[in-house]
Amino acid sequence: MTSTGIRLHAPAPGWSVAADVVVVGSGIAGLTAALRCEAAGLTTVVVTKARLDDGSTRWAQGGIAAALGEGDTPGQHLDDTLVAGAGLCDEEAVRILVTEGPDAVRRLISTGARFDTDDAGGIQLTREGGHHRRRIVHAGGDATGAEVSRALVEAVRARGIRTVENALVLDLLTDAEGRSAGVTLHVMGEGQHDGVGAVHAPAVVLATGGMGQVFSATTNPAVSTGDGVALALRAGAEVSDLEFVQFHPTVLFLGADAEGQQPLVSEAVRGEGAHLVDADGVRFMLGQHELAELAPRDIVAKGITRRMQELGTEHMFLDARHFGAAMWERRFPTILAACRAHGIDPVTEPIPVAPAAHYASGGVRTDSRGRTTVPGLYACGEVACTGVHGANRLASNSLLEGLVYAERIAADIARERSEGALHARVPEPVPHPGQPAHPLLAPETRFAIQRIMTEGAGVLRSAASLATAADRLDALHTEARSALDENGKTAEPGIDTWEATNLLCVARALVAAAGLREETRGCHWREDHAERDDARWRRHNVVRLNPDRSPVVHTTDTADFPPTRPGATGPRRPQEQ
């Protein structure tokens, strides 16, 4: 691992705390990792950008996929995941997920999560796109994420785990040997700490969620600005498969100019029998895939987009009027309320829907233990690329991945501590260099980045659109860098400028990877290369950051993920086709 030496412009830390482990993020991945680390006797600190329950997990409507139903098996779950991943899943990573998943869900239940049950008291299961079995556990009908978040937050507080809320992570600290030594962060508002500080710890777990805010319309909350991926890139870590951004097919259409977080209409609505139709009531997904509306998300998103282009419209419709009021109120109360809040009653009229950015299948590259290419730095959840999702995430595998790989990270940290590989003494971080530093962007640059990405790297991409996006993003960077290089001036350090800078970092990396992949695969749809090309492109794009702050992409020689550690036992092999 070669450090870039790049850090965000920020004041020097004015306070610090020490721990064995610092977990950055408070979704299902972060809180599970924290609980398991604490149970192993490790002093753990959780840092989260807003409140403990404000991450992406609480917005998850559909549920958690696991082979818990009668007649279902991990093997069948594996098969569905590999199909959805379009040839780029790491089969061993998926096998770990589906095999360890059922018990991980049971442990979540023992932690306090209450899932919906049937009349006999068994866990109620539903079905979503890409699944050939009913294997999705859910809570409150369509409020699974909120229930999972509630249970984990209560468990963290009950066990007295130290938390630092309203804290934006800035950069990774490293020791003289290049190992992680903690993080710097900025605490917003009132509390025990305020301003820029540091958590010193030999193990750092990134669980910062996604980067959906890089696009104009997304299902992600406002905090999802790619902070973890940007931090990892600045620290010299590798990120992989960033071009595979999943656009959820059915997001409530609020108008062509709508920006920011948009209400999601869960895939479970289609799982219960809703139909996608155009303005004339035609079910246009029939004949496009054997599962019609329940095809994998990339296929449904493409089907909707293609129909919109054919008809010259801005949205399609999801028709679930046949559910009736009672089913809507019982099974999908959250979605029903969101629709009605925007003047749409799904009981009596079809719901206008269009694709919007939803989930990043790529992220910080890890191995099966959650280890990144930077020693001591781990990643799990949406910020990570474990190899589970390949080119397109299977519905409801994300919460399961957060559970399973967070547990594996905690086990590895505990093992390293017991074997002496993880220092019992908190390492001494190397002092921050004065230069180079990322030039900070003005807060309003965020909206320019989002428009550039939506226009050039959205659902439909081409060489021309991606090249234009790259040029426009580079221009934003050059403008900020020139001001810094010429007169030492940069935007004032603060939450808005740090977030905008992180968004530009991940946007440039994403566009660089997407421009290189000249094929259509999974949720990466190239208009100028409409077919999947296994001979040339059944492999991974890996991005690192140059010391001059530009992204550099290399493509692996095969579909195998290379080890994240020198001397690690051979590469894990994905599915052979």
Coordinates of C-alpha atoms in Angstrom, one line a residue, residues 76 79 98 106 144 222-223 262 444 510 535:
Q76 CA -30.8 -21.4 -4.3
D79 CA -27.8 -19.0 -7.6
V98 CA -25.9 -17.1 1.9
R106 CA -31.4 -15.1 14.0
T144 CA -37.8 -3.1 8.0
A222 CA -28.7 13.7 2.5
V223 CA -25.7 12.2 4.5
Q262 CA -36.9 10.9 -3.4
E444 CA -22.9 25.2 -4.3
L510 CA -16.8 6.6 -10.9
A535 CA -14.1 -12.0 -23.4

